[in-house]
Short mmCIF file of C-alpha atoms in Angstrom, two decimals:
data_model
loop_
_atom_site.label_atom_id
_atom_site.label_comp_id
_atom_site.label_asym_id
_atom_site.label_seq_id
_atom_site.Cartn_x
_atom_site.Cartn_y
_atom_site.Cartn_z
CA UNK A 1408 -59.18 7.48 10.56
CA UNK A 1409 -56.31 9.27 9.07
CA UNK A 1410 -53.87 5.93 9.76
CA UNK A 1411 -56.41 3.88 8.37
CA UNK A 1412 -56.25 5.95 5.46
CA UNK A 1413 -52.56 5.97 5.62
CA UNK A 1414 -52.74 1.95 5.42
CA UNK A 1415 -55.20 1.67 2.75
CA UNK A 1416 -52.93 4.12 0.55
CA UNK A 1417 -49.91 1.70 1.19
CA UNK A 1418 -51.75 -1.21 0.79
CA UNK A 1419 -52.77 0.07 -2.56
CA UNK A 1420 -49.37 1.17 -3.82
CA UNK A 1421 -47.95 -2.26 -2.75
CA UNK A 1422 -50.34 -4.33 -5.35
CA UNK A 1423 -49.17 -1.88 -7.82
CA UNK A 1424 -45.27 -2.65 -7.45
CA UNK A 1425 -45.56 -6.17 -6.40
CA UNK A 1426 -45.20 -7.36 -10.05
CA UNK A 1427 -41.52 -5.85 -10.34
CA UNK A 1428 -40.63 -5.69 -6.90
CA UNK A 1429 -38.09 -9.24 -5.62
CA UNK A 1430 -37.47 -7.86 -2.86
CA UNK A 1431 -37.83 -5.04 0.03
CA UNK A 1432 -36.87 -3.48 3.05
CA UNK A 1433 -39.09 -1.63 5.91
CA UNK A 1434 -37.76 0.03 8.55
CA UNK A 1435 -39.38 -0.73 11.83
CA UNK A 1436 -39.50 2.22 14.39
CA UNK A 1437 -39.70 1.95 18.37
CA UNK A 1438 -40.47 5.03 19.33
CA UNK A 1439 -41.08 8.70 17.94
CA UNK A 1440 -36.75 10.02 18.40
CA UNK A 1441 -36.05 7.10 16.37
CA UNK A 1442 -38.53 8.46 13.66
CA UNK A 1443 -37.51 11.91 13.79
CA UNK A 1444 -33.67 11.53 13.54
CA UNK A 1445 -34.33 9.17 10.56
CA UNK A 1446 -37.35 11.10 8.70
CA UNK A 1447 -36.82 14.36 10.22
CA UNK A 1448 -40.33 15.90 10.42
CA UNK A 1449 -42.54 12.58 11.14
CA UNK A 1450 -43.28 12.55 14.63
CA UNK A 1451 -45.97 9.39 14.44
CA UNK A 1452 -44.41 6.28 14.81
CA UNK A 1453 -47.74 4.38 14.84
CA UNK A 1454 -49.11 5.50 12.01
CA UNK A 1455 -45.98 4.78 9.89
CA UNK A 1456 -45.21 1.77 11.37
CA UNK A 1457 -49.01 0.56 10.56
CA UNK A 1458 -48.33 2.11 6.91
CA UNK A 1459 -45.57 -0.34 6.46
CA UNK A 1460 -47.57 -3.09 8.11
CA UNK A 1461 -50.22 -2.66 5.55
CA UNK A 1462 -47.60 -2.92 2.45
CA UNK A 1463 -45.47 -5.21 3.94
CA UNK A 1464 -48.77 -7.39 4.33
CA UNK A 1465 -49.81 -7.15 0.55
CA UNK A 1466 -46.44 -7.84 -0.59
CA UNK A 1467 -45.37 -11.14 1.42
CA UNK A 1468 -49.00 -12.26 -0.31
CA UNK A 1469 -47.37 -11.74 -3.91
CA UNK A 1470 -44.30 -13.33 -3.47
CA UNK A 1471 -41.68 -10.32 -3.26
CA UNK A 1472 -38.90 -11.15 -0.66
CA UNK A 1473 -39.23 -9.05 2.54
CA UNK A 1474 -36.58 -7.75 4.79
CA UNK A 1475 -36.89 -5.31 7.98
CA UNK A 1476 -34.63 -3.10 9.88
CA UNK A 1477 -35.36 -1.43 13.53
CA UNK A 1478 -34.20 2.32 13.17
CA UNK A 1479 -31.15 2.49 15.41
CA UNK A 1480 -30.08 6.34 16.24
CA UNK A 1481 -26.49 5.55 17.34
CA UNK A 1482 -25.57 3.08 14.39
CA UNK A 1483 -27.78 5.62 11.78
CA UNK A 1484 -25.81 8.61 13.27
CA UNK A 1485 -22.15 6.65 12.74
CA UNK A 1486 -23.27 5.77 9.07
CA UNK A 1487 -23.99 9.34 8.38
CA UNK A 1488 -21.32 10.78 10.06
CA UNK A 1489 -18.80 12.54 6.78
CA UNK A 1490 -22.05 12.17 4.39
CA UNK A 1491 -24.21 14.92 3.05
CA UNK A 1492 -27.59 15.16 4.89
CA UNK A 1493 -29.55 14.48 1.97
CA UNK A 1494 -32.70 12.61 1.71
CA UNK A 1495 -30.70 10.58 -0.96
CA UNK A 1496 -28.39 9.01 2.25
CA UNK A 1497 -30.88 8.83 4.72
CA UNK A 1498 -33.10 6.56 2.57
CA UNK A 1499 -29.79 4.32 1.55
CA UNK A 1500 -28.96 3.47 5.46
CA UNK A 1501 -29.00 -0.74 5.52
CA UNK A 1502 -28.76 -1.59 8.97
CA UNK A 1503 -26.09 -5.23 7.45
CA UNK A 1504 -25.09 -6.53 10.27
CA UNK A 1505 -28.79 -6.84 11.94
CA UNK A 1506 -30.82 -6.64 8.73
CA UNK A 1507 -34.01 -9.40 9.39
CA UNK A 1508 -35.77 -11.30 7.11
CA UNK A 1509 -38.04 -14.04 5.75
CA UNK A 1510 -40.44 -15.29 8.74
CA UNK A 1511 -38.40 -12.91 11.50
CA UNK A 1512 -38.90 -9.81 9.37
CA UNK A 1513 -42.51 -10.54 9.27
CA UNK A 1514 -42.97 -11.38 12.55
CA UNK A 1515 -41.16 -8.03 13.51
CA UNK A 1516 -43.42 -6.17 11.23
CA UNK A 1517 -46.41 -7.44 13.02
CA UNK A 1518 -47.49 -9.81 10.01
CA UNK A 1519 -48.61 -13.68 10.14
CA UNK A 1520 -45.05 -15.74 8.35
CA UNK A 1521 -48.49 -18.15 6.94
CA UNK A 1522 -49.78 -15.07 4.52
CA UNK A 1523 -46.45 -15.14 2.50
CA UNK A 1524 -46.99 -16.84 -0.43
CA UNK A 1525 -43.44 -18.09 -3.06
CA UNK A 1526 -44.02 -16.00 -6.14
CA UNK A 1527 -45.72 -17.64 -8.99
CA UNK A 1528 -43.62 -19.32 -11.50
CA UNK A 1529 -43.81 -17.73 -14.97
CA UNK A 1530 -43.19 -21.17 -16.24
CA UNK A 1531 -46.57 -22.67 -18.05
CA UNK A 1532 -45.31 -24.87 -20.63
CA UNK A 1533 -46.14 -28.37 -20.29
CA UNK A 1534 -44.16 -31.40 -21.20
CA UNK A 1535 -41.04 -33.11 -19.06
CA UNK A 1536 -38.92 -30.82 -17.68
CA UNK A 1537 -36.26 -31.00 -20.46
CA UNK A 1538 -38.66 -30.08 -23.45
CA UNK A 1539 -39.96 -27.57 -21.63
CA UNK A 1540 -36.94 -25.85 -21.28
CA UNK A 1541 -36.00 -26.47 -24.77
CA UNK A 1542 -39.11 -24.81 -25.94
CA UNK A 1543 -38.66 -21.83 -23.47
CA UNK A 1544 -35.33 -21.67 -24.40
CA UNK A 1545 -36.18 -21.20 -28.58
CA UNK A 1546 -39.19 -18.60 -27.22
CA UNK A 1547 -36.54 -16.24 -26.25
CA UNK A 1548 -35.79 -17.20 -23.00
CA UNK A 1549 -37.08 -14.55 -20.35
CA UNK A 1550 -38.85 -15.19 -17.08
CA UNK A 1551 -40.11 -18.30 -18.32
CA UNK A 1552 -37.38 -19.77 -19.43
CA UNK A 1553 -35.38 -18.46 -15.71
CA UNK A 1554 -37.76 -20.31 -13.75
CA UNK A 1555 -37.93 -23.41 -15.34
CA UNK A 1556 -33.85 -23.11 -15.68
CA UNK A 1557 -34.02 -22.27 -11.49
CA UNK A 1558 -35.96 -25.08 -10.59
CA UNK A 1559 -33.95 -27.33 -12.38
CA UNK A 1560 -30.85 -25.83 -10.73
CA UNK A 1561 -32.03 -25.92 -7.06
CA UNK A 1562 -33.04 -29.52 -7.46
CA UNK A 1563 -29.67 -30.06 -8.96
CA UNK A 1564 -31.02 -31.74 -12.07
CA UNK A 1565 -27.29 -31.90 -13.91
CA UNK A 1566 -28.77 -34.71 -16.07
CA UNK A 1567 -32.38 -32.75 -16.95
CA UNK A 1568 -29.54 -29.76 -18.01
CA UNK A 1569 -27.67 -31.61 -20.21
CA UNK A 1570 -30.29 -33.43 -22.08
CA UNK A 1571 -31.78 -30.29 -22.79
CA UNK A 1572 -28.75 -29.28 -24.04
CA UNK A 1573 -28.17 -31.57 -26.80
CA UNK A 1574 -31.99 -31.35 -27.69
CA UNK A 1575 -31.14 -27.18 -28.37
CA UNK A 1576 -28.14 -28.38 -30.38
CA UNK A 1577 -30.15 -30.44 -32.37
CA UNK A 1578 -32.65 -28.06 -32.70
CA UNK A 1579 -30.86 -24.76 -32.98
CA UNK A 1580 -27.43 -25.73 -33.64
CA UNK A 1581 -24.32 -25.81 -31.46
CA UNK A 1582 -24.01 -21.86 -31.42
CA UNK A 1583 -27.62 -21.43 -29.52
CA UNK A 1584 -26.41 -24.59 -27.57
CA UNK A 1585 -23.23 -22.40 -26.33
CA UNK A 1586 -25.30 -19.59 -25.59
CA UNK A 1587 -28.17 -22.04 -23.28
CA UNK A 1588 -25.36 -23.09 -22.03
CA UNK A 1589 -23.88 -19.58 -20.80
CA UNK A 1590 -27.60 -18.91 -19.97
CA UNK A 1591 -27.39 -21.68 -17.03
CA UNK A 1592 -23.73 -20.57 -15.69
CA UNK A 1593 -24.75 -16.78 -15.50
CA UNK A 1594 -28.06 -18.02 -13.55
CA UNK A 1595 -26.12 -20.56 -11.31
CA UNK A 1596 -23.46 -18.05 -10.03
CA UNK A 1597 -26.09 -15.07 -8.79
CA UNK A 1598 -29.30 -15.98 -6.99
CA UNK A 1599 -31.86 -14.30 -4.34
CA UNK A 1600 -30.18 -15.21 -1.52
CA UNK A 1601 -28.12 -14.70 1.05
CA UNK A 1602 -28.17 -11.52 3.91
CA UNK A 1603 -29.78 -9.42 1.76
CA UNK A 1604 -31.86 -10.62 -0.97
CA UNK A 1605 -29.31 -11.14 -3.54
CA UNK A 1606 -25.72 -12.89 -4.12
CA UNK A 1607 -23.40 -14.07 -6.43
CA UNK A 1608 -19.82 -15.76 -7.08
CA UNK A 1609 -17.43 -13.65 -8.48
CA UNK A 1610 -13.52 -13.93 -8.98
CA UNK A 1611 -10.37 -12.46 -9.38
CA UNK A 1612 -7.83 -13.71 -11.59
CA UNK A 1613 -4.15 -13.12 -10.71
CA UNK A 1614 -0.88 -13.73 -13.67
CA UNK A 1615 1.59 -15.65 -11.51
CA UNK A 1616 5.40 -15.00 -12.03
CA UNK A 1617 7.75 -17.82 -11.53
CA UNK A 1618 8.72 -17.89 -7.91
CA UNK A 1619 6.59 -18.16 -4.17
CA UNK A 1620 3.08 -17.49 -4.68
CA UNK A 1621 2.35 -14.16 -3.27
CA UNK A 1622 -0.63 -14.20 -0.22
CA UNK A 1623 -3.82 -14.57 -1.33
CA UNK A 1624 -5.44 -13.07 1.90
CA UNK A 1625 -2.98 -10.31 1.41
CA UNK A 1626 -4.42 -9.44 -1.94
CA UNK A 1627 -7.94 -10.05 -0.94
CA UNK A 1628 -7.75 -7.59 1.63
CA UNK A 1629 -6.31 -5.23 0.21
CA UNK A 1630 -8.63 -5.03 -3.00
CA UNK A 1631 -11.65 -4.55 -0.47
CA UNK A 1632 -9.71 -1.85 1.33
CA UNK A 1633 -9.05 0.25 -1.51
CA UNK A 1634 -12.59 1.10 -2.20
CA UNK A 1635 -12.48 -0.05 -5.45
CA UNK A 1636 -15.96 -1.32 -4.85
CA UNK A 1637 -19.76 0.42 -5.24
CA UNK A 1638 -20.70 1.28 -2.00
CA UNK A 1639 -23.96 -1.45 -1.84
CA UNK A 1640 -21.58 -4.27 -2.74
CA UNK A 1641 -19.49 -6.31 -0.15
CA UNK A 1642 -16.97 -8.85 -1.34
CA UNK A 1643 -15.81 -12.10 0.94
CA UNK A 1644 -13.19 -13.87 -0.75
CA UNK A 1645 -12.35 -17.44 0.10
CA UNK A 1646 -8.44 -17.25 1.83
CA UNK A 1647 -6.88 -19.45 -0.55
CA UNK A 1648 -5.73 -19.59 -4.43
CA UNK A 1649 -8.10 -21.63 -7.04
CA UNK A 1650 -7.19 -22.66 -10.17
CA UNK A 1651 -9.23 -21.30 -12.89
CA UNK A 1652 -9.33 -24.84 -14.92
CA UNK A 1653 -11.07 -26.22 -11.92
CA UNK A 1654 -13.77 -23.16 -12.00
CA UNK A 1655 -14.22 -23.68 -15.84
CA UNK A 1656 -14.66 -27.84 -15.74
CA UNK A 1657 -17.92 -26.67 -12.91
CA UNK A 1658 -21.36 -27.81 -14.47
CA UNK A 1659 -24.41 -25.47 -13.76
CA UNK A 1660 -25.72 -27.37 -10.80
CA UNK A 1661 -22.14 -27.37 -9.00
CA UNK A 1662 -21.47 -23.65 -9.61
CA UNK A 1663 -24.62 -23.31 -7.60
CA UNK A 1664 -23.68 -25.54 -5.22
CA UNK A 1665 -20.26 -23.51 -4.26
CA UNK A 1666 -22.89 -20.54 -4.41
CA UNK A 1667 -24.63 -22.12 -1.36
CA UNK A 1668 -21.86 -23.64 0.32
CA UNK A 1669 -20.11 -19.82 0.49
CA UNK A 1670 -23.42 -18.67 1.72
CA UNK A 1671 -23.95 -20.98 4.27
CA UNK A 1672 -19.80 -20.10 5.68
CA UNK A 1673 -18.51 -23.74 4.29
CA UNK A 1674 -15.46 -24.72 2.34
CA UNK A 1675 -17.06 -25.31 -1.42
CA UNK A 1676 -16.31 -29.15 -2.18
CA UNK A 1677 -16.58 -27.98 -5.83
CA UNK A 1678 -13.99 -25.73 -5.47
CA UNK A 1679 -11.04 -26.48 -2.97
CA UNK A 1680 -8.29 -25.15 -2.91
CA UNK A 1681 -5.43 -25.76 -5.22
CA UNK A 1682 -3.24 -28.23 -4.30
CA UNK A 1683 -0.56 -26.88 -5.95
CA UNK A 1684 0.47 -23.94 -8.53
CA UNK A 1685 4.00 -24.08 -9.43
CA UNK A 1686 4.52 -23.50 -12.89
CA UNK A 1687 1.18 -22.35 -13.26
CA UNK A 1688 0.25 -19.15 -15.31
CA UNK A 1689 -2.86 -17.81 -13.59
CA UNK A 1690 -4.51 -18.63 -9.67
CA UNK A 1691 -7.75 -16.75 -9.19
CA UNK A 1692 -9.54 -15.83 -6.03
CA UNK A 1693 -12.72 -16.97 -5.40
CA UNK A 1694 -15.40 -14.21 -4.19
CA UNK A 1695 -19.01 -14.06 -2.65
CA UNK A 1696 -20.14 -10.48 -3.54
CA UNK A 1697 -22.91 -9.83 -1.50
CA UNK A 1698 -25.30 -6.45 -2.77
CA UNK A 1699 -27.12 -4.41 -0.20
CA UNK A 1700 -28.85 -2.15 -2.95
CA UNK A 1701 -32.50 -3.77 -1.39
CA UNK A 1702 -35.02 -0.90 -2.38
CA UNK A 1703 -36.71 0.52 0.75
CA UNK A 1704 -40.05 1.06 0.73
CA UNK A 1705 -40.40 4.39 1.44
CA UNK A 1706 -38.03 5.27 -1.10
CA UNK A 1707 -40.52 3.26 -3.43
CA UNK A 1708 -43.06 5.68 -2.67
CA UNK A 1709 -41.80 8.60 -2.96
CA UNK A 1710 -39.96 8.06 -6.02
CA UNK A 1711 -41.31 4.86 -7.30
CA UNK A 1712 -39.48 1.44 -8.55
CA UNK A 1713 -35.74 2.11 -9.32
CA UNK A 1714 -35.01 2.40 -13.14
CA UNK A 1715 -33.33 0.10 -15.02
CA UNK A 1716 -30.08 1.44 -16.33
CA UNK A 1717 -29.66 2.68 -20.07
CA UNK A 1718 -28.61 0.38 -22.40
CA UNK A 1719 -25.95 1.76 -24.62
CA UNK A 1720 -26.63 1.48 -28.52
CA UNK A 1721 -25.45 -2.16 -29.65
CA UNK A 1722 -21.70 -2.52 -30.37
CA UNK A 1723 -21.44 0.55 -28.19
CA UNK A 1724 -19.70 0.83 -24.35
CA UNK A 1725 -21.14 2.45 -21.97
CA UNK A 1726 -19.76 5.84 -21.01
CA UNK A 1727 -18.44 5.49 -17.76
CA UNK A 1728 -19.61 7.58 -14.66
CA UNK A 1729 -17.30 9.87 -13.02
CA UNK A 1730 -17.28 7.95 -10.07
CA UNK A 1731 -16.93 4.67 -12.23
CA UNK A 1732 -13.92 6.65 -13.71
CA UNK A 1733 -12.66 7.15 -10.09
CA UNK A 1734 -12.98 3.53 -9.60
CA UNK A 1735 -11.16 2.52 -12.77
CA UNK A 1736 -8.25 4.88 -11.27
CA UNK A 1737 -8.31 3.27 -8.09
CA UNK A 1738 -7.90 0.21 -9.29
CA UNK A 1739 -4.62 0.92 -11.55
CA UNK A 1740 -3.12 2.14 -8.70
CA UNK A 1741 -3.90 -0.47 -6.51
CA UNK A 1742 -3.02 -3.61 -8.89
CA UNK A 1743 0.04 -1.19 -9.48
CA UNK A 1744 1.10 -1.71 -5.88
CA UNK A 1745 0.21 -5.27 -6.03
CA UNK A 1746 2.57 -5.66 -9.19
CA UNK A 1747 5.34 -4.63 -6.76
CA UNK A 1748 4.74 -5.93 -3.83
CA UNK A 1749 4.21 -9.32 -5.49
CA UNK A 1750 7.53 -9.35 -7.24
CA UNK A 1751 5.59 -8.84 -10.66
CA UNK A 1752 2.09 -10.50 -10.16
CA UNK A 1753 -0.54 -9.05 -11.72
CA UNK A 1754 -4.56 -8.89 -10.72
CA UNK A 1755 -6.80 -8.95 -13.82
CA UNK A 1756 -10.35 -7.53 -13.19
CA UNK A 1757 -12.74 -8.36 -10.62
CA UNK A 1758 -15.40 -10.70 -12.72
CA UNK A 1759 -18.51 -13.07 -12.44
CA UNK A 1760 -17.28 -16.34 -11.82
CA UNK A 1761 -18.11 -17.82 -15.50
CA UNK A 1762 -16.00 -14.73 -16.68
CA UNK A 1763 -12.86 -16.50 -15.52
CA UNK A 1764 -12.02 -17.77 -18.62
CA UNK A 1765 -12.62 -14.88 -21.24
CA UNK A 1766 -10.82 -12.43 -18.81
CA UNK A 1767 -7.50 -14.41 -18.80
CA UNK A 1768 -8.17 -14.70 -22.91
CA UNK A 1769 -8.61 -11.00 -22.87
CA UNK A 1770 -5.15 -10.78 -20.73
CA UNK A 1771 -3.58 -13.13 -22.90
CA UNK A 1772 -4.57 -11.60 -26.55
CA UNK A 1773 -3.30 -8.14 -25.03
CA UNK A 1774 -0.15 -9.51 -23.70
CA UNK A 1775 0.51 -10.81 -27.11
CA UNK A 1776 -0.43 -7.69 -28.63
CA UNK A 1777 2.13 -5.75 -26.50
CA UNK A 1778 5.13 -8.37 -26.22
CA UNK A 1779 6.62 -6.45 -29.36
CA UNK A 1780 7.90 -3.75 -27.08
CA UNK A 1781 9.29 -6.23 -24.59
CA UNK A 1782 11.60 -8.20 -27.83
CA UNK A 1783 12.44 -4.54 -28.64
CA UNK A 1784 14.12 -3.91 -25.15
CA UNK A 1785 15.57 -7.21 -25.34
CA UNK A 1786 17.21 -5.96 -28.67
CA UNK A 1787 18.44 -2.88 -27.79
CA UNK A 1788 19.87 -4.31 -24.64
CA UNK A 1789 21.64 -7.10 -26.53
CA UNK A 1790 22.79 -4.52 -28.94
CA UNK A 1791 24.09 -2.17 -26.40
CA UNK A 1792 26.22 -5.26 -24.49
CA UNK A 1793 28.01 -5.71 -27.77
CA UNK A 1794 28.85 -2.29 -28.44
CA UNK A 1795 30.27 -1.79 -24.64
CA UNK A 1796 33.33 -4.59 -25.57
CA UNK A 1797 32.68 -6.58 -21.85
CA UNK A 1798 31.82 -3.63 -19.77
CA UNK A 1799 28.63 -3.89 -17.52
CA UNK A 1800 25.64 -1.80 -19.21
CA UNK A 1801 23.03 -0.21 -16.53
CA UNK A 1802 20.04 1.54 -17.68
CA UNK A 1803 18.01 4.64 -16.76
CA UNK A 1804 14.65 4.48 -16.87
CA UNK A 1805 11.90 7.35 -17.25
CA UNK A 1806 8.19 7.46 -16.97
CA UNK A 1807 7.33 10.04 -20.12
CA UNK A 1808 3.65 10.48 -19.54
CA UNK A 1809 2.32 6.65 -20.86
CA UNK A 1810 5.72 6.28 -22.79
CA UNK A 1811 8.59 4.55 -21.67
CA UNK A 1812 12.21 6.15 -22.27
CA UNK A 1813 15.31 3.64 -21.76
CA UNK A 1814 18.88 5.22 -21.75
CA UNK A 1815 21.82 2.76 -21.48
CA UNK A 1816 25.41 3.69 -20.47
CA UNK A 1817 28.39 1.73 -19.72
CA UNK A 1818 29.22 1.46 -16.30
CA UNK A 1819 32.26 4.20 -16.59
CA UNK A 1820 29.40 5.75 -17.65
CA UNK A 1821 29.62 6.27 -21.56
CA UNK A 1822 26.43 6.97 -23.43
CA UNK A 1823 25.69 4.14 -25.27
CA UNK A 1824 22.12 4.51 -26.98
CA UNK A 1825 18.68 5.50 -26.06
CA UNK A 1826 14.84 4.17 -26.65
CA UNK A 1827 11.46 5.20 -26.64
CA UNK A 1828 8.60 2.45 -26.03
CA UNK A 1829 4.98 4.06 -26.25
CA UNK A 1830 2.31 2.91 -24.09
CA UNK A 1831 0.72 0.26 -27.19
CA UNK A 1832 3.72 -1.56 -26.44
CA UNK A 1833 4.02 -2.51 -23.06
CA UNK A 1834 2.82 -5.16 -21.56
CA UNK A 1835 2.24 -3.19 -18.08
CA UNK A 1836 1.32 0.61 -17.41
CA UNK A 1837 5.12 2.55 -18.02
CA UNK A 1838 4.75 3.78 -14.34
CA UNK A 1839 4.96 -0.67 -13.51
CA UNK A 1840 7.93 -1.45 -16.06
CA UNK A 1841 11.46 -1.17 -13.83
CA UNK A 1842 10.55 -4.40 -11.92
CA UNK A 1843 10.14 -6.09 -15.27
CA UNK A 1844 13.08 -4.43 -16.98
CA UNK A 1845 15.53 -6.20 -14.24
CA UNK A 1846 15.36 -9.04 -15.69
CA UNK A 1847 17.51 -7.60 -19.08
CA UNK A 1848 19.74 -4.98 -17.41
CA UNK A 1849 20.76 -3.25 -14.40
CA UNK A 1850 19.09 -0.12 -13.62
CA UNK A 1851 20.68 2.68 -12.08
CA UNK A 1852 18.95 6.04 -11.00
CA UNK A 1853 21.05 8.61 -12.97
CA UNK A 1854 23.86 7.82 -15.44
CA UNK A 1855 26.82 6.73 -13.88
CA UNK A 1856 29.63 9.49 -13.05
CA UNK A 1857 27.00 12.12 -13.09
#
């Protein structure tokens, strides 16, 4: 009686999340150690095994995505092994590299793969497929206007896309045409697929210095081993350079097309490699970010659907996390490395794919911004030179907090004249200025003769 109960209750609870749920992950468990080193305390594997049956069940009939895991002590005890035993990081233990879903999941859960049902389309406007997303488009967009936009994009209706287009142009203007247009990219690139429920394209632009190209797998690897990364996110990048003009020129329907492609362990045709970057400013890596973050169920029901996070007040950033602050750190250091181990290369941010662009324009509008303190070296250097009448001028460089201090002597070492270039200035952190520098002036350690 009391696991029929125990089924009814989760039955229940699953009609009431199934509306906001996409997907979710149950936990399957053999036998009653397997329980009890997972959910310290429950002892009756039937019962909750039945529990999750039930839900599982109810939400395969509404649409929501399911996924299943067997508990598995040894590879549970490894993943907790250096974390806090907390509730918190038992409940957050994804089984990756054995995670089941679709029709296996089910059938592991004890359910019927004929009782899951696709979820219902929001869509309910009527008309061909372009005026329909026209009009769902000029409603404000929302699930409607996603599902309609998802259909078209899985059927890889390129022409459907760009009629609709020009009809928003005509209708709206060419500003709400730019923004439909963003719309369709930002849906192409991220989709629920993949391992585990969810994945996306994302990439990371690289400025090139004149010279060999530095190794892509190189930098790929080491980004993902400097856990610069959320813990529920994995990253696979592609092991060769891209050119970012090539990403740009991709319609919708082919960004979606390298989604799958990466997905599926194939070379994107979309996107090959770049047959050559010589002279080029940027290359970018091209990413498949995979995220793991699939609610569990019994997390669900103990502490109910995940919240949304905060918006911040509009024109306002977010404040960062401390560990997003850790992150940010992490990163500086590591593209810091990268800078000189690439003879002056430097990795822009980690972005969604149809970010490419504006995070090079970003890059380029600060460079700009900051060349004034590179002309002013250049200056001072040239100035220096003349003063020394022919004799070789090396400089010492120091790292003053986020300034930049720049003393120049003659070789027989005579003080010549000294500078101090403030963080606004600089192109690159201070710290990541001497490779730069050595292409004005020699630099020496300590003044010469001292």
């Amino acid at each position: 009686m009391a696991d029929h109960d125990a089924a009814a209750q989760a039955a229940a609870l699953a009609e009431e999340f199934a509306p906001d749920l996409g997907a979710i992950l149950f936990t399957i468990y053999p036998d009653a150690d397997s329980l009890d080193t997972l959910r310290p305390g429950q002892t009756d594997p039937d019962s909750v095994n039945a529990a999750n049956r039930a839900a599982a069940a109810v939400l395969a009939r509404e649409g929501v995505q399911i996924f299943a895991q067997r508990a598995d002590r040894g590879a549970f005890r490894r993943y907790m092994d250096g974390r806090e035993d907390s509730q918190a990081n038992r409940l957050a233990w994804r089984d990756r590299d054995r995670l089941l879903q679709g029709d296996v999941a089910l059938k592991a859960l004890g359910i019927d793969p004929q009782q899951a049902r696709p979820r219902p389309s929001a869509a309910r406007i009527t008309g061909s497929p372009a005026d329909r997303l026209t009009r769902a488009f000029g409603d404000g967009g929302g699930a409607e206007f996603d599902d309609l936009a998802e259909e078209l994009l899985e059927a890889g209706r390129d022409g459907v896309l760009d009629v609709a287009r020009r009809k928003i142009a005509d209708r709206f203007g060419d500003e709400a045409a730019e923004d439909f247009s963003a719309s369709l990219l930002t849906l192409a690139e991220g989709a629920e697929l993949g391992p585990s429920g969810w994945a996306s394209l994302v990439a990371l632009p690289v400025a090139l210095q004149p010279g060999p190209l530095p190794d892509p797998q190189a930098i790929g690897a080491s980004m993902v081993a400097a856990g610069l990364l959320e813990e529920a996110l994995e990253i696979r990048f592609l092991p060769e350079w891209r050119a970012p003009e090539r990403l740009a020129a991709l319609s919708p329907v082919a960004l979606r097309r390298v989604l799958r492609d990466m997905l599926e362990g194939r070379s994107p045709k979309d996107m090959p490699p770049a047959a050559s970057l010589q002279g080029q400013d940027f290359a970018l890596l091209l990413g498949l970010q995979i995220d793991w973050e699939i609610p569990v169920w019994e997390e669900v029901v103990l502490n109910g659907l995940p919240e949304a996070p905060e918006e911040p007040p509009e024109g306002e950033q977010p404040e960062l996390t401390p560990a997003q602050h850790a992150r940010m750190q992490l990163f500086d250091r590591w593209r810091a490395g990268v800078f000189e181990s690439s003879g002056g290369c430097v990795p822009l941010g980690l972005v969604a794919a149809s970010e490419t662009g504006a995070e090079i324009a970003d890059f380029l509008a600060e460079a700009g911004s900051r060349s004034e303190g590179i002309e002013e070296i250049r200056t001072f250097v040239a100035v220096a030179r003349d003063e020394a009448r022919g004799e070789k001028v090396v400089c010492v460089p120091q790292v003053e907090g986020e300034a930049l201090r720049l003393a120049l002597y003659t070789e027989g070492g005579s003080f010549l004249d000294e500078l101090r270039i403030e963080a606004d200035q600089l192109p690159v952190p201070a710290a990541e200025m001497p490779p730069l520098l050595t292409a004005f002036v020699e630099l020496v350690d300590q003044p010469p003769g001292g």
